[in-house]
Tab-separated table of C-alpha atoms in Angstrom:
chain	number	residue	atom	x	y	z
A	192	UNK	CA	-5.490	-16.796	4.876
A	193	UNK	CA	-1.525	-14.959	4.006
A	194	UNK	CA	1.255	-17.306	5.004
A	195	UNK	CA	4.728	-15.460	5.844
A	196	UNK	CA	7.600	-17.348	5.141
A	197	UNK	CA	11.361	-16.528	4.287
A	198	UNK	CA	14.645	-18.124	4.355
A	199	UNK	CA	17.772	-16.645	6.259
A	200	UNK	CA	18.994	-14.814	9.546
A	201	UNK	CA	18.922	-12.172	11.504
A	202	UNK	CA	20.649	-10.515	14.558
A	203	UNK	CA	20.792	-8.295	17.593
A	204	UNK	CA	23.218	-5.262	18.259
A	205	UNK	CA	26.054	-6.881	20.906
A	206	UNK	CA	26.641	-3.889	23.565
A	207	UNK	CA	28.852	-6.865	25.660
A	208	UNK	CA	30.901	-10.099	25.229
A	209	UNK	CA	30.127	-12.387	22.798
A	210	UNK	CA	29.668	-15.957	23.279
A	211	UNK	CA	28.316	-19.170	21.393
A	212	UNK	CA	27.290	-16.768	18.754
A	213	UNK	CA	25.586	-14.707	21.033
A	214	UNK	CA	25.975	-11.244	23.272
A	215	UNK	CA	25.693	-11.887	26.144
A	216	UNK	CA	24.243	-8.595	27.582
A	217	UNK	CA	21.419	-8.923	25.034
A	218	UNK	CA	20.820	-12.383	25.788
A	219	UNK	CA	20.338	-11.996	29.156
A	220	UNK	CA	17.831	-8.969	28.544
A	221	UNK	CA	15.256	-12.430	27.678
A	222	UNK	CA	15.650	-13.577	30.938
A	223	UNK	CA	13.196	-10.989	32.522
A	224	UNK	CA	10.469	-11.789	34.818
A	225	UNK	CA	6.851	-12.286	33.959
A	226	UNK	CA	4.041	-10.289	34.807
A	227	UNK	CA	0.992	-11.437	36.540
A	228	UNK	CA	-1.703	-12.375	33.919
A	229	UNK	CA	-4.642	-9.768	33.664
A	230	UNK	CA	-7.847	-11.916	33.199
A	231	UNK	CA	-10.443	-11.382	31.654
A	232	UNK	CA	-14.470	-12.908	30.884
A	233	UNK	CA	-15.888	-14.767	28.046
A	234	UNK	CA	-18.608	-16.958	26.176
A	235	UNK	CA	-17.976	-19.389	23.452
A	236	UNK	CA	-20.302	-17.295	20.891
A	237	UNK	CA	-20.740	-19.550	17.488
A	238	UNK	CA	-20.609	-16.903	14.402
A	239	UNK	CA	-21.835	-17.795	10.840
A	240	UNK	CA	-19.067	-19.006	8.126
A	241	UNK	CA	-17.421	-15.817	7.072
A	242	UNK	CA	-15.456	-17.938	4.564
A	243	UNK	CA	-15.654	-21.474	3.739
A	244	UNK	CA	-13.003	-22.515	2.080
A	245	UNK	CA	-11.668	-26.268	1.438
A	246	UNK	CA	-8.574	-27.860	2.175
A	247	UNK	CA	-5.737	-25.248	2.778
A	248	UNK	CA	-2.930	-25.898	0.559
A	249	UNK	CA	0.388	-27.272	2.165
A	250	UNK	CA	3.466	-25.318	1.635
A	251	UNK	CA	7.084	-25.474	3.233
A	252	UNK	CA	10.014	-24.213	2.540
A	253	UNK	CA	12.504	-27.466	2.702
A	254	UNK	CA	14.399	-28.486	0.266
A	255	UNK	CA	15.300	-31.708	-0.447
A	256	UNK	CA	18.691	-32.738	-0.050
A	257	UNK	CA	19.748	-35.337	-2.483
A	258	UNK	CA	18.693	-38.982	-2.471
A	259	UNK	CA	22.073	-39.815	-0.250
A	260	UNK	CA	21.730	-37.128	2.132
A	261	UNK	CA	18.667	-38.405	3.257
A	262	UNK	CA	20.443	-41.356	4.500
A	263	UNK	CA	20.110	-40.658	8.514
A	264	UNK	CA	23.506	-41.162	10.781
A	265	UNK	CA	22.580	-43.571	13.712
A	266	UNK	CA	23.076	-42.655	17.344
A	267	UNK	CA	23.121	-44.994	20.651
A	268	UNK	CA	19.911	-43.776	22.913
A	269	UNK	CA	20.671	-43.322	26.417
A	270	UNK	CA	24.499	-41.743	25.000
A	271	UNK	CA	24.286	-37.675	24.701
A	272	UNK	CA	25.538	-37.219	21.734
A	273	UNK	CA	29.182	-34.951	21.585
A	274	UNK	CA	27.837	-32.353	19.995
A	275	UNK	CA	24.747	-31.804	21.825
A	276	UNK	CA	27.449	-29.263	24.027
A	277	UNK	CA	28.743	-27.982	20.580
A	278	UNK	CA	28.531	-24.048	21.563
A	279	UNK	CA	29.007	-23.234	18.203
A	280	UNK	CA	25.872	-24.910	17.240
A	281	UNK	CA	23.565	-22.530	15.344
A	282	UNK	CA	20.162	-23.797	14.274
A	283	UNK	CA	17.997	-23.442	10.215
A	284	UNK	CA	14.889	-23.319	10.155
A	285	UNK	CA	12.609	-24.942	7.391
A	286	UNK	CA	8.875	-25.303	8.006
A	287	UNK	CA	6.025	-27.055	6.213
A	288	UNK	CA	2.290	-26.506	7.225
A	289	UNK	CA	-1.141	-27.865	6.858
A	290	UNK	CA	-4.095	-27.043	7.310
A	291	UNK	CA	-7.894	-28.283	7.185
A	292	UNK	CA	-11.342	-27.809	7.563
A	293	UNK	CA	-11.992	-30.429	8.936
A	294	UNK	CA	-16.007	-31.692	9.616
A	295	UNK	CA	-16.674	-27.973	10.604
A	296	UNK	CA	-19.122	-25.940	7.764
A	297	UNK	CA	-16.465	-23.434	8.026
A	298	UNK	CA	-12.751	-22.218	8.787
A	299	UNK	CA	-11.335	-20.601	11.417
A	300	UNK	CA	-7.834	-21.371	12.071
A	301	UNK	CA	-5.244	-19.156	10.973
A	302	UNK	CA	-1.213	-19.660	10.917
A	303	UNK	CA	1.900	-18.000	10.100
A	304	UNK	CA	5.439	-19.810	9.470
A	305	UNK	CA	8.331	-16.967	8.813
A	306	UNK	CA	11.672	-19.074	8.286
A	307	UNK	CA	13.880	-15.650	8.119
A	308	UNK	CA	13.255	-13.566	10.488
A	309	UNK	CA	14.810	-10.402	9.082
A	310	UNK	CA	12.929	-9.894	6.245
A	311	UNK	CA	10.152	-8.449	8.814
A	312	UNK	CA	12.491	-6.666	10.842
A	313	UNK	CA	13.763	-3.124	10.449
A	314	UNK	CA	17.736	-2.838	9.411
A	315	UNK	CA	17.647	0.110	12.964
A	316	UNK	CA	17.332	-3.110	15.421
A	317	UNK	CA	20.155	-4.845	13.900
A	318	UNK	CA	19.485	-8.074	14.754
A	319	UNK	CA	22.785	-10.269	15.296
A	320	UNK	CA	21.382	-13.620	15.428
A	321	UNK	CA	18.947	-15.929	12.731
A	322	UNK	CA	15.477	-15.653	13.795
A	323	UNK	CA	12.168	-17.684	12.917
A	324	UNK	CA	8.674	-16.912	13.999
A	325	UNK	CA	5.812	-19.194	14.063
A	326	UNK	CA	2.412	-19.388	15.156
A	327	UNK	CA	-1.364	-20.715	15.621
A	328	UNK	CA	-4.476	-18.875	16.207
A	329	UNK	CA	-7.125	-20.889	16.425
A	330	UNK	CA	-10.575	-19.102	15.756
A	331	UNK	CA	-14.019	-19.113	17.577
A	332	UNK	CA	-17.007	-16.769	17.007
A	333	UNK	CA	-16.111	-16.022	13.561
A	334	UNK	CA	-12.358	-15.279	11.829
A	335	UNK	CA	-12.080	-11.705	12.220
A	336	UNK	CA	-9.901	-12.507	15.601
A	337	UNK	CA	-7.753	-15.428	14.104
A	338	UNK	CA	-6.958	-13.265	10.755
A	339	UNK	CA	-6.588	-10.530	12.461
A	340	UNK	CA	-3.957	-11.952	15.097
A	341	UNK	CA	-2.043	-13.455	12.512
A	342	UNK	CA	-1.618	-10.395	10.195
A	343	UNK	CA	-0.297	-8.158	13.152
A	344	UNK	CA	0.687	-9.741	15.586
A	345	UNK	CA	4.634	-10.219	14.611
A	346	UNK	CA	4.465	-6.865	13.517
A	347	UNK	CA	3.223	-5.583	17.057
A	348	UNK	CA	6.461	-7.427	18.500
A	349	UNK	CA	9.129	-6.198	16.386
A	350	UNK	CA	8.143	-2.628	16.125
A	351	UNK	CA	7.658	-2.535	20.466
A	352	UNK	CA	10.336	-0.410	21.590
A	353	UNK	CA	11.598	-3.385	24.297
A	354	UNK	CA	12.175	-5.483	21.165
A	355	UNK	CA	14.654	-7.472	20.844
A	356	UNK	CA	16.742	-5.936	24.052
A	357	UNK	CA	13.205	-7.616	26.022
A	358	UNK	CA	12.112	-10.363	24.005
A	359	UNK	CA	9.280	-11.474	26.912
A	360	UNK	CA	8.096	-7.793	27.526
A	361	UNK	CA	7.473	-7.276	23.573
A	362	UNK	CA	5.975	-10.452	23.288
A	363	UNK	CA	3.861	-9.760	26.145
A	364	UNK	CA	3.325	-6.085	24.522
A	365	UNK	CA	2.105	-7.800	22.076
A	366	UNK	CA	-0.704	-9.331	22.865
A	367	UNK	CA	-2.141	-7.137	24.627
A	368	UNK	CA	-2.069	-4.378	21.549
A	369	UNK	CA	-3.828	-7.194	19.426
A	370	UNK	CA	-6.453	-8.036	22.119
A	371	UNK	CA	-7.078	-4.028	22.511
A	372	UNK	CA	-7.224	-3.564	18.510
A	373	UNK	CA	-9.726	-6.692	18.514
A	374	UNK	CA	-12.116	-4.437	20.816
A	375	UNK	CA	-11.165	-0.794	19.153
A	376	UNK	CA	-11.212	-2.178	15.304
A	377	UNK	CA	-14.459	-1.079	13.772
A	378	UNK	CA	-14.503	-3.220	10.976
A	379	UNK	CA	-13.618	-6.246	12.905
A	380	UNK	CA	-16.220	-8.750	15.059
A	381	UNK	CA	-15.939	-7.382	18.422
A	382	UNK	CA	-17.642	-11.216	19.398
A	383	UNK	CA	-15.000	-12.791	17.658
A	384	UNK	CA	-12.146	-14.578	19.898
A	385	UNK	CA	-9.065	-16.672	19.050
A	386	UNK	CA	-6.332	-18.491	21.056
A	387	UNK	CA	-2.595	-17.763	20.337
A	388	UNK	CA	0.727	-20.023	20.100
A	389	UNK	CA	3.603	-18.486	18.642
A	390	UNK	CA	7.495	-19.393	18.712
A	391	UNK	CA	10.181	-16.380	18.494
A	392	UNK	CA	13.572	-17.730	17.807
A	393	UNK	CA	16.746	-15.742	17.659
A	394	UNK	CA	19.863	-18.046	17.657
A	395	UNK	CA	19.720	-20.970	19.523
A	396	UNK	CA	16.903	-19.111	21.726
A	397	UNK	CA	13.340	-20.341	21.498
A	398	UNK	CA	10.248	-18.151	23.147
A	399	UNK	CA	6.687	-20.096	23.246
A	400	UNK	CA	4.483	-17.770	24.044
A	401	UNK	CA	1.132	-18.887	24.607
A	402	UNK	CA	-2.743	-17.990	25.792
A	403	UNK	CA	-5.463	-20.810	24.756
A	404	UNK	CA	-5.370	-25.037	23.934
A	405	UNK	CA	-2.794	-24.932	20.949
A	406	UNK	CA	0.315	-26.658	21.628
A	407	UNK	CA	4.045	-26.918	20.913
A	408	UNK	CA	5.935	-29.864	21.139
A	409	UNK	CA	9.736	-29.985	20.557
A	410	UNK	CA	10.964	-33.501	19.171
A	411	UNK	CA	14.216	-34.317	21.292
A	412	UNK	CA	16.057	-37.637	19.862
A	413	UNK	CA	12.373	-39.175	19.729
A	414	UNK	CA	11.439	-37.972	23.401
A	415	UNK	CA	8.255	-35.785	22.841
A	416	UNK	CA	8.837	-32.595	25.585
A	417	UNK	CA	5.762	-30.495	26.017
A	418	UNK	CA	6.666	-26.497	25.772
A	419	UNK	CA	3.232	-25.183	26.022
A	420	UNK	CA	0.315	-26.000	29.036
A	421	UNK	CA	-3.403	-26.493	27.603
A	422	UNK	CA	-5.569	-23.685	29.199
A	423	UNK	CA	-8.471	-25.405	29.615
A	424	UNK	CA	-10.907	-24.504	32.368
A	425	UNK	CA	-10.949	-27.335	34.100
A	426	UNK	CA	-6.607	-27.256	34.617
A	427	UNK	CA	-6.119	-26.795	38.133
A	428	UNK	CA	-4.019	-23.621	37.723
A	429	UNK	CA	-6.630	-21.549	35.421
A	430	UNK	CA	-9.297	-23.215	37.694
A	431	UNK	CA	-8.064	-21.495	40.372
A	432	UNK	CA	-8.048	-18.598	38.685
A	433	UNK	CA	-11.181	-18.155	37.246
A	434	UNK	CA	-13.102	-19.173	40.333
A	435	UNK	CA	-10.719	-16.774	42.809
A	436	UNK	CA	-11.629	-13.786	39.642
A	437	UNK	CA	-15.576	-14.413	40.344
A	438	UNK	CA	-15.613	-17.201	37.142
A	439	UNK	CA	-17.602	-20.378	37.157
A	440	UNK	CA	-16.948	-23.630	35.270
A	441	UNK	CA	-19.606	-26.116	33.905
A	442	UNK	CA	-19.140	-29.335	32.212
A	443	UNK	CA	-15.547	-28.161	31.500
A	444	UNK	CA	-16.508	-24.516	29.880
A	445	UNK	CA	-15.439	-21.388	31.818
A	446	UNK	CA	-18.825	-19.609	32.613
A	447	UNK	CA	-20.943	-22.389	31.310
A	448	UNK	CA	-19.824	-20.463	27.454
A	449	UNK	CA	-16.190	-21.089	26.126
A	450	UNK	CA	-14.048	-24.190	26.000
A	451	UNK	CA	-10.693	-22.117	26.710
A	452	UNK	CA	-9.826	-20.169	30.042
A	453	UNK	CA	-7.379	-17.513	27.764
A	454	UNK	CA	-7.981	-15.958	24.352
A	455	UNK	CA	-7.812	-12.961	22.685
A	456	UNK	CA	-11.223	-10.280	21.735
A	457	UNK	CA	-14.446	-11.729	22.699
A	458	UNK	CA	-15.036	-8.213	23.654
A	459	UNK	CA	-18.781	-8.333	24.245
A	460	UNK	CA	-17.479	-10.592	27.250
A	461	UNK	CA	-15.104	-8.766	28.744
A	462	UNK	CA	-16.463	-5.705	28.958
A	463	UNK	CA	-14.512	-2.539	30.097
A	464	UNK	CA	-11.211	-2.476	29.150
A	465	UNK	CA	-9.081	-2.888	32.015
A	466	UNK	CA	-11.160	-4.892	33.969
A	467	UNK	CA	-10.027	-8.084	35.409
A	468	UNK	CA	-12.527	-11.040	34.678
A	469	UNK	CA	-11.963	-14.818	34.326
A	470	UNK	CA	-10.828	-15.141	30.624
A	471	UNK	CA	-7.299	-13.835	30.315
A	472	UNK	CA	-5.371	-12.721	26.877
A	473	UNK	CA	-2.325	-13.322	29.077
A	474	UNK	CA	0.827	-15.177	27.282
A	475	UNK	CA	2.269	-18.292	28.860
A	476	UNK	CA	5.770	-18.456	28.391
A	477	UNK	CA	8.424	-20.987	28.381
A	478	UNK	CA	12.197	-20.695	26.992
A	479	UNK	CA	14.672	-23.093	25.507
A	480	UNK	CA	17.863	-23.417	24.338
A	481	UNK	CA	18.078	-25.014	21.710
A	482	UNK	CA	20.844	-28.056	21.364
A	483	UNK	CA	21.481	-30.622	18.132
A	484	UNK	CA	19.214	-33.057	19.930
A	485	UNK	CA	16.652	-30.921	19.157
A	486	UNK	CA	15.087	-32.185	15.617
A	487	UNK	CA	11.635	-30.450	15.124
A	488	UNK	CA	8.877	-28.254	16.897
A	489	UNK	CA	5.430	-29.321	15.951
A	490	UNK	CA	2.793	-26.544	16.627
A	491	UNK	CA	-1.060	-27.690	16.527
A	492	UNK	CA	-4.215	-26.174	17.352
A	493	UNK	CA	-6.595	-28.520	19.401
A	494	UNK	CA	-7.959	-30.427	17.060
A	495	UNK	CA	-4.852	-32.310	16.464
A	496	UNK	CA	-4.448	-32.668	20.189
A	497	UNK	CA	-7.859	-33.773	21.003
A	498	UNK	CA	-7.124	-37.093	19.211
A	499	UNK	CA	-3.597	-37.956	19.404
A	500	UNK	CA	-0.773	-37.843	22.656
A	501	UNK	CA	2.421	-35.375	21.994
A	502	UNK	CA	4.438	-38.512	21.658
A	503	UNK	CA	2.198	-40.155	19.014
A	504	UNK	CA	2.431	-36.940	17.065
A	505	UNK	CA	6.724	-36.841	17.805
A	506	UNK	CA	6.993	-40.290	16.901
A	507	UNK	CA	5.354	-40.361	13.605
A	508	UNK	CA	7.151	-37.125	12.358
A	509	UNK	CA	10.399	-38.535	13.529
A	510	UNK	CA	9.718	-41.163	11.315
A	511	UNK	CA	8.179	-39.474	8.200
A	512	UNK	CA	11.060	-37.322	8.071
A	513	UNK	CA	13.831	-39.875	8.246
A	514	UNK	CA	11.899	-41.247	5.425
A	515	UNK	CA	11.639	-38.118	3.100
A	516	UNK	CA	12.911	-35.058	4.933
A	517	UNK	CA	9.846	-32.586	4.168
A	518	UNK	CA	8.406	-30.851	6.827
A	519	UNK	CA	5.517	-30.229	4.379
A	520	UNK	CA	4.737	-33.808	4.346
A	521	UNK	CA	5.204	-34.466	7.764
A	522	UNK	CA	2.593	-31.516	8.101
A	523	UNK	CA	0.223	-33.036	5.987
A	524	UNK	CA	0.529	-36.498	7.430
A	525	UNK	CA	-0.756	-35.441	10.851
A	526	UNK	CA	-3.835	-33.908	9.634
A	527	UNK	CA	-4.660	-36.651	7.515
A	528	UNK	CA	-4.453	-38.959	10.842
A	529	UNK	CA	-6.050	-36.153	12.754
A	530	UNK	CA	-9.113	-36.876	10.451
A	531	UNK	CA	-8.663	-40.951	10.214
A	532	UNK	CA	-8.847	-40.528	14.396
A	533	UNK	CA	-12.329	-38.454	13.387
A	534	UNK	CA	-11.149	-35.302	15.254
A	535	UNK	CA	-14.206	-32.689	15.291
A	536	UNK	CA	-12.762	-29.608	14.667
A	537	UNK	CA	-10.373	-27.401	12.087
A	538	UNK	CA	-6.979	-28.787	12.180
A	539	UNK	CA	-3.848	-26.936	11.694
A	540	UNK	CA	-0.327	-28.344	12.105
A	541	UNK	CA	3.710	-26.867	11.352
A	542	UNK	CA	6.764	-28.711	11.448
A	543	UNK	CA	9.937	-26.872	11.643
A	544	UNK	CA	13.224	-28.580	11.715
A	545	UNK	CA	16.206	-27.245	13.086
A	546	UNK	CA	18.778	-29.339	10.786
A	547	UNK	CA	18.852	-29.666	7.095
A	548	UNK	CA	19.673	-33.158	7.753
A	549	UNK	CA	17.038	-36.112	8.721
A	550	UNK	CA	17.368	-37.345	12.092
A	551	UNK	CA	19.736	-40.088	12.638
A	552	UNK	CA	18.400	-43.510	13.696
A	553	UNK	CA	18.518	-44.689	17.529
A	554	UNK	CA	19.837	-47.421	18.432
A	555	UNK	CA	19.584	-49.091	21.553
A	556	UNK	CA	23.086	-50.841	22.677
A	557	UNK	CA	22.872	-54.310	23.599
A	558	UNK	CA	24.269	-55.352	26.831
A	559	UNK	CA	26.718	-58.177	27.734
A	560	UNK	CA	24.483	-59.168	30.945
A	561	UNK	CA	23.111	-62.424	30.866
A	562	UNK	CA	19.656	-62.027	32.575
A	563	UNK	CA	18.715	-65.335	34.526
A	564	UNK	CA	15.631	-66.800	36.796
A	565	UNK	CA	17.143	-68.315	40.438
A	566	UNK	CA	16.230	-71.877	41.082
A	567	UNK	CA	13.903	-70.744	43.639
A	568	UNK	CA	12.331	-67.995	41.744
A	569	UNK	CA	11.895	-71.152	38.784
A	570	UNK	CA	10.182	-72.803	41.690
A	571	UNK	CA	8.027	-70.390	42.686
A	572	UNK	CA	6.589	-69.947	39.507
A	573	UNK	CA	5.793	-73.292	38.548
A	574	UNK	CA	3.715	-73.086	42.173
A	575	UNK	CA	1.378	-69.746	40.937
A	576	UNK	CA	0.849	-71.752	37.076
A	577	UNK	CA	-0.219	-74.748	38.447
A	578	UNK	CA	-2.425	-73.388	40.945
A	579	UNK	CA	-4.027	-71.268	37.764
């Protein structure tokens, strides 16, 4: 598997007033509307190992500050802190990943973490803005989707003509190019499927794009906030759906075949290109701004998700990293109690942290109100416990 990775930032060309860092006639260009998913069919096809390797190693690109800087501030909960509003707020990005094989005979996750954005873009876009991209693609029928996907597809978004004017559209451009190579690509498995979660940032801007059962999860002052719906068959909205596209769904698997209602190739399924059928390679979006109460995004293929709750997974990186500060290990630490929690399948998990700092420790203020039981409440009680 290639990991991308950089440090640094990037930008867009400002055509308008700036503001907070940003133009604002580019900025806006994000806010388009999205298109109607085109759907498509498909069977959960097991392939052979192509590759079987072991653990993947961990890598990140944090630094460690030095032993006092990884002394966290404290904040009261329930207070928004003054510079959550701070428009001159401008996120880093340092990542860590992990990934594993898990009980499986074979790998077929793939990921991506690229911490500078501008390294992989050409000078002619001028970019204004630091930029990140990040992403899972979590394999079935074989690798040839999942590598493939994660090779190309950054490179399909930042050489479409909308980007980064159109953020959604090349995004969207996207993954349809990769789902058509997956079908026209000779040398690739035409069988071979995989499900895609990426995150585009420029600025304080975050994209999740998504089409399968990966998920993101941004870590907000300890709150867990889901950016990213599973597409399982069985969710009411890709229920719908599938049934209203002539799809059927048994014991939770769309056609009786495949575990996920979107993905990309699985070719042999879908037939004719163009033709709308129940499995879609349709992107999900959802956009945030991002604010200094924003700490971390964790990204995670299913695996990780099948055996622990978003908040679980928020809570315990919170807490790694106010310990050490490494994305890396947080990374590593959620796989390792992905596997304790016996999870069935390959497990993949990034961290990326929007601060170089740890996050500060919450607080919960104490209050001057002197809670009391009434006389008759008092007797009431006593009633119900000696009735018991």
């Amino acid at each position: 598997m290639e990991e991308m990775m950089a440090p640094g930032t990037s930008m867009l060309p400002c055509n308008g007033e700036i503001e907070n860092g940003f133009c604002k006639g580019n900025m806006s260009a994000i806010e388009e509307n999205k298109e109607i998913s085109d759907d498509l069919n498909q069977p959960n096809a097991g392939k052979p190992p192509r590759n079987n390797p072991g653990m993947r190693h961990c890598i990140s690109q944090a630094s460690l500050a030095a032993t006092s800087a990884l002394e966290p501030k404290t904040v009261m909960i329930g207070l928004r802190s003054p510079s959550s509003d701070n428009c001159a707020y401008v996120p880093i990005f340092r990542s860590g990943s992990c990934s594993d094989m898990g009980p499986k005979t074979y790998m077929e996750d793939e990921h991506i973490r690229v911490d500078n954005l501008r390294e992989y873009v050409d000078d002619s876009k001028g970019l204004l803005s630091q930029g990140a991209f990040y992403g899972v693609f979590d394999g079935h029928g074989g690798v040839d989707a999942a590598s493939f996907t994660q090779k190309n597809l950054l490179k399909f978004i930042v050489n479409d003509s909308h980007f980064p004017s159109m953020v959604k559209k090349a995004v969207r451009n996207a993954f349809a190019k990769a789902d058509n190579a997956l079908a026209d690509t000779k040398s690739l498995d035409s069988t071979s499927g995989t499900t895609a979660l990426v995150a585009l940032i420029l600025g304080r801007t975050m994209l999740i794009a998504n089409a399968g059962d990966s998920r993101a999860v941004l870590g907000k002052r300890g709150r867990a906030i889901e950016l990213s719906k599973d597409h399982k068959p069985n969710a009411t909205s890709e229920k719908l759906r599938i049934e209203k596209l002539g799809g059927t769904i048994f014991d939770g698997y769309l056609n009786g075949q495949l575990s996920v209602a979107r993905a990309l190739g699985d070719w042999h399924i879908k037939g004719a290109k163009g033709s709308k059928g129940p499995l879609s390679s349709e992107p999900e979006f959802e956009e945030v701004v991002l604010s200094e109460e924003d700490e971390f995004l964790i990204i995670g293929c299913d695996g990780l998700w099948d055996v622990m709750s978003s908040q679980y997974a928020v809570t315990i990186v919170r807490k790694e990293l106010m310990l050490h500060n490494d994305p890396e290990k947080c990374s590593k630490f959620l796989v390792k109690e992905a596997l304790k929690r016996n999870s069935c399948d390959n497990l993949t998990a990034l961290v990326i942290c929007f601060s170089h700092d740890p996050p500060p420790r919450i607080e919960i203020p104490r209050t001057t109100r002197r809670r009391s039981i009434s006389a008759e409440g008092l007797d009431l009680l006593k009633g119900v416990l000696s009735d018991i």
